[in-house]
Every structure is written in structure tokens, then in C-alpha cells.
PDB file of C-alpha atoms in Angstrom:
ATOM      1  CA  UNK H 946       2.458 -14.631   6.951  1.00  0.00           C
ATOM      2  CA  UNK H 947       5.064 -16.489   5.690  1.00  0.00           C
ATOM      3  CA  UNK H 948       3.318 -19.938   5.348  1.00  0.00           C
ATOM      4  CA  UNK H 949      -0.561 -18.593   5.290  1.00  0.00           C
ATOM      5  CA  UNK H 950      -2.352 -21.466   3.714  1.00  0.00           C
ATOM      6  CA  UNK H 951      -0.856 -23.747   6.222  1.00  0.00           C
ATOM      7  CA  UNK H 952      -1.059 -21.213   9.362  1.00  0.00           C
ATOM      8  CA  UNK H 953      -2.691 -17.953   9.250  1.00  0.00           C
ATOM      9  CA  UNK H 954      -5.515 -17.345  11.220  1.00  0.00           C
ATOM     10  CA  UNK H 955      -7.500 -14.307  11.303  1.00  0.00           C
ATOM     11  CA  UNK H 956      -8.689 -13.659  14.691  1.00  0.00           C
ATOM     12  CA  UNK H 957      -5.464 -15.063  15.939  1.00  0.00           C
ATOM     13  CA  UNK H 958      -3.189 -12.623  12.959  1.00  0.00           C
ATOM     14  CA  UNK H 959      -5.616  -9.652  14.224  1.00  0.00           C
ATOM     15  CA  UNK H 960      -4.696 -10.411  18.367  1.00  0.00           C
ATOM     16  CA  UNK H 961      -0.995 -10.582  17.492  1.00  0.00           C
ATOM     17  CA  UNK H 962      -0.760  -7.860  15.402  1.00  0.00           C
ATOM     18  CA  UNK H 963      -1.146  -4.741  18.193  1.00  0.00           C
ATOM     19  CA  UNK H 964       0.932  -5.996  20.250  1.00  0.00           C
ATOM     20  CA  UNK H 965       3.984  -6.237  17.600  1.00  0.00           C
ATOM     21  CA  UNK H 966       6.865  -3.536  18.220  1.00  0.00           C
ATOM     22  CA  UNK H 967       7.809  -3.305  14.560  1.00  0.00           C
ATOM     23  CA  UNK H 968       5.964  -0.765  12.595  1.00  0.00           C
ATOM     24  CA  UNK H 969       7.212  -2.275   9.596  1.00  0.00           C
ATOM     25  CA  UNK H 970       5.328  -5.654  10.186  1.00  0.00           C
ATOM     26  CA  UNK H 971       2.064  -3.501  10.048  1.00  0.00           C
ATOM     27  CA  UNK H 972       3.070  -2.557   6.421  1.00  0.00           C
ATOM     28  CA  UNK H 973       3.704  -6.137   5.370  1.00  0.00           C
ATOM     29  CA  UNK H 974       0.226  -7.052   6.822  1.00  0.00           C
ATOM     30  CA  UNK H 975      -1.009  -4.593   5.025  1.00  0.00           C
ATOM     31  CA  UNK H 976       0.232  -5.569   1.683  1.00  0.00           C
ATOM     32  CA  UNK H 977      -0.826  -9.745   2.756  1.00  0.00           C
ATOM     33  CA  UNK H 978      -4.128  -8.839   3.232  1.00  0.00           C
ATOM     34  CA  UNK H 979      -3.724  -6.887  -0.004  1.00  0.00           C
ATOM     35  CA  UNK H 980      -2.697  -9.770  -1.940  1.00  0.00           C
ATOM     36  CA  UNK H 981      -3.971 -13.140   0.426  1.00  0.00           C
ATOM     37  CA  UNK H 982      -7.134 -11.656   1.882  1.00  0.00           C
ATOM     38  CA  UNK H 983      -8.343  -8.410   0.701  1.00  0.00           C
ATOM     39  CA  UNK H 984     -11.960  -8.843   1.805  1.00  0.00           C
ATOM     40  CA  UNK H 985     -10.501  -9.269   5.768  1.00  0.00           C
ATOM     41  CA  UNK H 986      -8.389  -5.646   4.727  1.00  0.00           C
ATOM     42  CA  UNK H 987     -10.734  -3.334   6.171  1.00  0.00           C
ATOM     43  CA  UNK H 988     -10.889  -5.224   9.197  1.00  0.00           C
ATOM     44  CA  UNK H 989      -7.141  -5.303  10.233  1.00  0.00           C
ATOM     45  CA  UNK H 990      -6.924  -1.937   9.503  1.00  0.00           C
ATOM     46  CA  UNK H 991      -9.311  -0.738  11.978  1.00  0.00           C
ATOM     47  CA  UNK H 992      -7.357  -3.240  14.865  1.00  0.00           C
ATOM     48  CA  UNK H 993      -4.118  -1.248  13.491  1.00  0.00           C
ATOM     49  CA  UNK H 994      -5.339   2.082  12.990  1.00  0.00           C
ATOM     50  CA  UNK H 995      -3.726   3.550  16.225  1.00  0.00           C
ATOM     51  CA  UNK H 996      -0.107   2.332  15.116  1.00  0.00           C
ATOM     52  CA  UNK H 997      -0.179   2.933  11.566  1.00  0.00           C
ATOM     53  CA  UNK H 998       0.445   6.068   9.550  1.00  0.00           C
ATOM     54  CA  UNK H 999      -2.429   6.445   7.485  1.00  0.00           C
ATOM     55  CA  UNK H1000      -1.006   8.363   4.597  1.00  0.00           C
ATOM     56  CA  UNK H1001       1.556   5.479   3.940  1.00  0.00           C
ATOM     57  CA  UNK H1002      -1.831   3.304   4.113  1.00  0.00           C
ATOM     58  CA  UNK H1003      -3.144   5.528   1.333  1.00  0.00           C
ATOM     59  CA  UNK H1004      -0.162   5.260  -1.035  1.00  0.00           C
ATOM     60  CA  UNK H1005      -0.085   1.510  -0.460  1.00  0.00           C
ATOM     61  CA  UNK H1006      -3.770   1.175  -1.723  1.00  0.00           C
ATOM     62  CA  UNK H1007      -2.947   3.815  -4.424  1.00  0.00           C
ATOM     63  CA  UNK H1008      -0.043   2.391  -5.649  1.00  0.00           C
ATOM     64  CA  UNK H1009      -1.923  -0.956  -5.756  1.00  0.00           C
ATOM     65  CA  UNK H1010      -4.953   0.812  -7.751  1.00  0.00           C
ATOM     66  CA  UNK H1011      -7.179  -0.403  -4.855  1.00  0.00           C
ATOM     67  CA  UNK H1012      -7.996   2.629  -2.981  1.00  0.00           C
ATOM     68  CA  UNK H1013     -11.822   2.109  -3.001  1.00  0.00           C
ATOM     69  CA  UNK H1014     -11.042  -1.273  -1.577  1.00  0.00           C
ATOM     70  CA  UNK H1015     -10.182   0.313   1.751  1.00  0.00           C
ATOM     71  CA  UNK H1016     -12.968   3.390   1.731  1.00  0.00           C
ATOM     72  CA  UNK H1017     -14.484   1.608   4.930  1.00  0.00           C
ATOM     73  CA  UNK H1018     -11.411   2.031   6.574  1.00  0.00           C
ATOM     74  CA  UNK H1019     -10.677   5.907   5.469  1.00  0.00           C
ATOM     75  CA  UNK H1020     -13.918   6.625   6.505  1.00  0.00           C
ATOM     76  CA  UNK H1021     -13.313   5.436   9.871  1.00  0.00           C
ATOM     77  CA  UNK H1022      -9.976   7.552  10.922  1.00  0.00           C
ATOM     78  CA  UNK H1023     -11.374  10.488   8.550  1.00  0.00           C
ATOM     79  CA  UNK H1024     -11.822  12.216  11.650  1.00  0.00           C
ATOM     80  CA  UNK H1025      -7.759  12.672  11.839  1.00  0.00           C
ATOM     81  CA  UNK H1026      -7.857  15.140   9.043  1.00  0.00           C
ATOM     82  CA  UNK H1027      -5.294  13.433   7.377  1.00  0.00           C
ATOM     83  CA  UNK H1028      -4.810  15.218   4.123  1.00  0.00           C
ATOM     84  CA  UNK H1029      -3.885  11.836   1.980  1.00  0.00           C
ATOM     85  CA  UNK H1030      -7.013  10.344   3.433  1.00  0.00           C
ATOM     86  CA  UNK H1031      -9.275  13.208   2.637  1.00  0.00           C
ATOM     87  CA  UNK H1032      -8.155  14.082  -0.615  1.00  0.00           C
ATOM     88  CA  UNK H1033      -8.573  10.142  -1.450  1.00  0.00           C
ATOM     89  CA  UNK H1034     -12.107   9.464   0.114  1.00  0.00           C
ATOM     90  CA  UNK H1035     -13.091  12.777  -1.859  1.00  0.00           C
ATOM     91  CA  UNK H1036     -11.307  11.021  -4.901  1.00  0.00           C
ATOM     92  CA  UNK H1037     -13.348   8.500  -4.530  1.00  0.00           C
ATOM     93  CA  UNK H1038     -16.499  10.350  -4.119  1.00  0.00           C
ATOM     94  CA  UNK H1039     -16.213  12.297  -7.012  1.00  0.00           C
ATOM     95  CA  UNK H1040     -15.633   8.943  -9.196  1.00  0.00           C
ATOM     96  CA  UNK H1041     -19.110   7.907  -7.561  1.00  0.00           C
ATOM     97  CA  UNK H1042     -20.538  10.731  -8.266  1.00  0.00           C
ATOM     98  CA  UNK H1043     -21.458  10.892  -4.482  1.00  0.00           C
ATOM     99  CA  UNK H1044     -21.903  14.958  -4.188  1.00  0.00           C
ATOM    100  CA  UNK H1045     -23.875  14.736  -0.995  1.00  0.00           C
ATOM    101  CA  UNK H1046     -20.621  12.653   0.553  1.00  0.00           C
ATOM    102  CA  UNK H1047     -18.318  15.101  -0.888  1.00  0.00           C
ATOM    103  CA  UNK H1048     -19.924  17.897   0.330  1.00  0.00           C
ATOM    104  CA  UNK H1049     -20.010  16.727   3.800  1.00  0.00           C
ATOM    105  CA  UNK H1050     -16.302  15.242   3.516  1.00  0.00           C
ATOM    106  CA  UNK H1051     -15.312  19.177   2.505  1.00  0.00           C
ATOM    107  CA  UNK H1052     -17.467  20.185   5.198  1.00  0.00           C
ATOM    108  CA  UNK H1053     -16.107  18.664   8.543  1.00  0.00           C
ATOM    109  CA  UNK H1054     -11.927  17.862   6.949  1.00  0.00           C
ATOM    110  CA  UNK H1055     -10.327  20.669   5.856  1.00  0.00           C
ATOM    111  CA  UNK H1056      -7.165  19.366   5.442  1.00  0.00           C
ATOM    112  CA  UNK H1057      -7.241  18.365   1.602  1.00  0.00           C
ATOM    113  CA  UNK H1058      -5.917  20.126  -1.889  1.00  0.00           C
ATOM    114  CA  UNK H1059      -8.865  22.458  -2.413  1.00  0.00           C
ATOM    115  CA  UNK H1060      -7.559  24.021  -5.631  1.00  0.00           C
ATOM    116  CA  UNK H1061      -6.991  20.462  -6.969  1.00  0.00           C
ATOM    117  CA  UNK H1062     -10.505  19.411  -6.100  1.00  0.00           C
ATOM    118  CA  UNK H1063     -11.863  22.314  -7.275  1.00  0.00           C
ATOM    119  CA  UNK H1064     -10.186  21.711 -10.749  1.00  0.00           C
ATOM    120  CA  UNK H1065     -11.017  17.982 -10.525  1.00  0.00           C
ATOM    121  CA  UNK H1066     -14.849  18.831  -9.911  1.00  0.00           C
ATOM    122  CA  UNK H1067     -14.943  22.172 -12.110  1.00  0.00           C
ATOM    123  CA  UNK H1068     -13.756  19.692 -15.051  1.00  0.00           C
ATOM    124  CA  UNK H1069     -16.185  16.855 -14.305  1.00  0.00           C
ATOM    125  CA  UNK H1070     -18.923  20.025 -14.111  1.00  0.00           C
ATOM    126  CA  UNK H1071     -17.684  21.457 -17.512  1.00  0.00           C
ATOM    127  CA  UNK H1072     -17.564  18.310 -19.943  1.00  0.00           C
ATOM    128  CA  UNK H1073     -21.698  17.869 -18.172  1.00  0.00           C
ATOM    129  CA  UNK H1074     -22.535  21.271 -19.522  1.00  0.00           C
ATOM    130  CA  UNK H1075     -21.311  20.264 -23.182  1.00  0.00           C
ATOM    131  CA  UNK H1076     -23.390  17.062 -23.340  1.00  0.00           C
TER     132      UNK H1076
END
């Protein structure tokens, strides 16, 4: 990662990286593919999506304002119920106006802030009703 124009590989990066002992390592691939190769992102997050924790995934992307970058990848370990990954694939269904997604996203993962989404929708709902 260090000297990526000169030596990275993909395929070879992606057979490497599960069989690395340091979870930290996962983290910095995350944030080079962030930065060097963010179309590849989704893809070496699905080879590390056994070994990493998906909510620090989530704040990564968040932090980075790229969150819908990685919505292939959140849809894909969805079915872990992780709250950060719910609440932000529901996030981002809301922004896309995607009701039929949300509904079945609230449907099959209950682990999410329903008071918040119901807010976050109820607002979205009211400022339609005054146009």
C-alpha cells in the first residue's frame, strides 16, 4: 500500500488480505481503497467482510461523506442486523427516496433507531404535505 502505483495489485492485494493477522491492516485497506481505488471498495470489502467490524466500516465511509459509495457492500452483510449498517442503508434510502427498499430494510432488520427514522421520515412526509 505503501508504494501502490509502483506495486499494488488487485487480485494479488485481495488474496493477501484474509490471510493478514492484523485487524488494523483491514482498516488501512479500507481507507486506500477509499482514497487510491474507490471503485475496487466494494469489492475488498466483501473478501474482508468476515474479519472486519462493520460498524467501524460505517463510520469510516461516514466520516469520509461516502457512505453511498459502499451501499453494495451494506447490502451484502445487512443480514447481520448490524444497527450502524441498517440505520445507514435506510439513510440512504430515504435520501433516494427508495420507500419500497426502506420498507423492506425495516421489515427483515430490526436492529436500527426507529424513533430516529420515524422523525427523519415523518419530517421528509411533513414539508411534502406543505408543497
Amino acid at each position: 500500500m505503501n508504494h501502490s502505483p509502483e506495486a499494488w495489485d488487485h487480485m494479488q492485494f485481495k488474496d493477501i488480505a484474509v490471510k493478514v493477522a492484523n485487524v488494523e491492516l483491514y482498516y488501512k485497506a479500507v481507507h486506500f481503497y477509499l482514497e487510491e481505488h474507490p471503485d475496487l471498495i466494494n469489492d475488498v470489502l466483501n473478501v474482508l467482510a468476515l474479519r472486519v467490524d462493520h460498524t467501524r466500516v460505517v463510520d469510516i465511509m461516514r466520516k469520509a461523506g461516502q457512505l453511498p459509495l459502499v451501499k453494495p457492500y451494506m447490502v451484502a452483510v445487512q443480514s447481520n442486523n448490524v444497527s450502524a449498517v441498517n440505520e445507514a442503508l435506510n439513510e440512504i434510502y430515504v435520501e433516494e427516496e427508495d420507500y419500497d427498499r426502506l420498507r423492506e430494510s425495516i421489515d427483515l432488520h430490526d436492529n436500527f433507531d426507529q424513533i430516529g427514522l420515524a422523525q427523519k421520515v415523518g419530517s421528509i412526509a411533513l414539508v411534502f404535505s406543505h408543497v
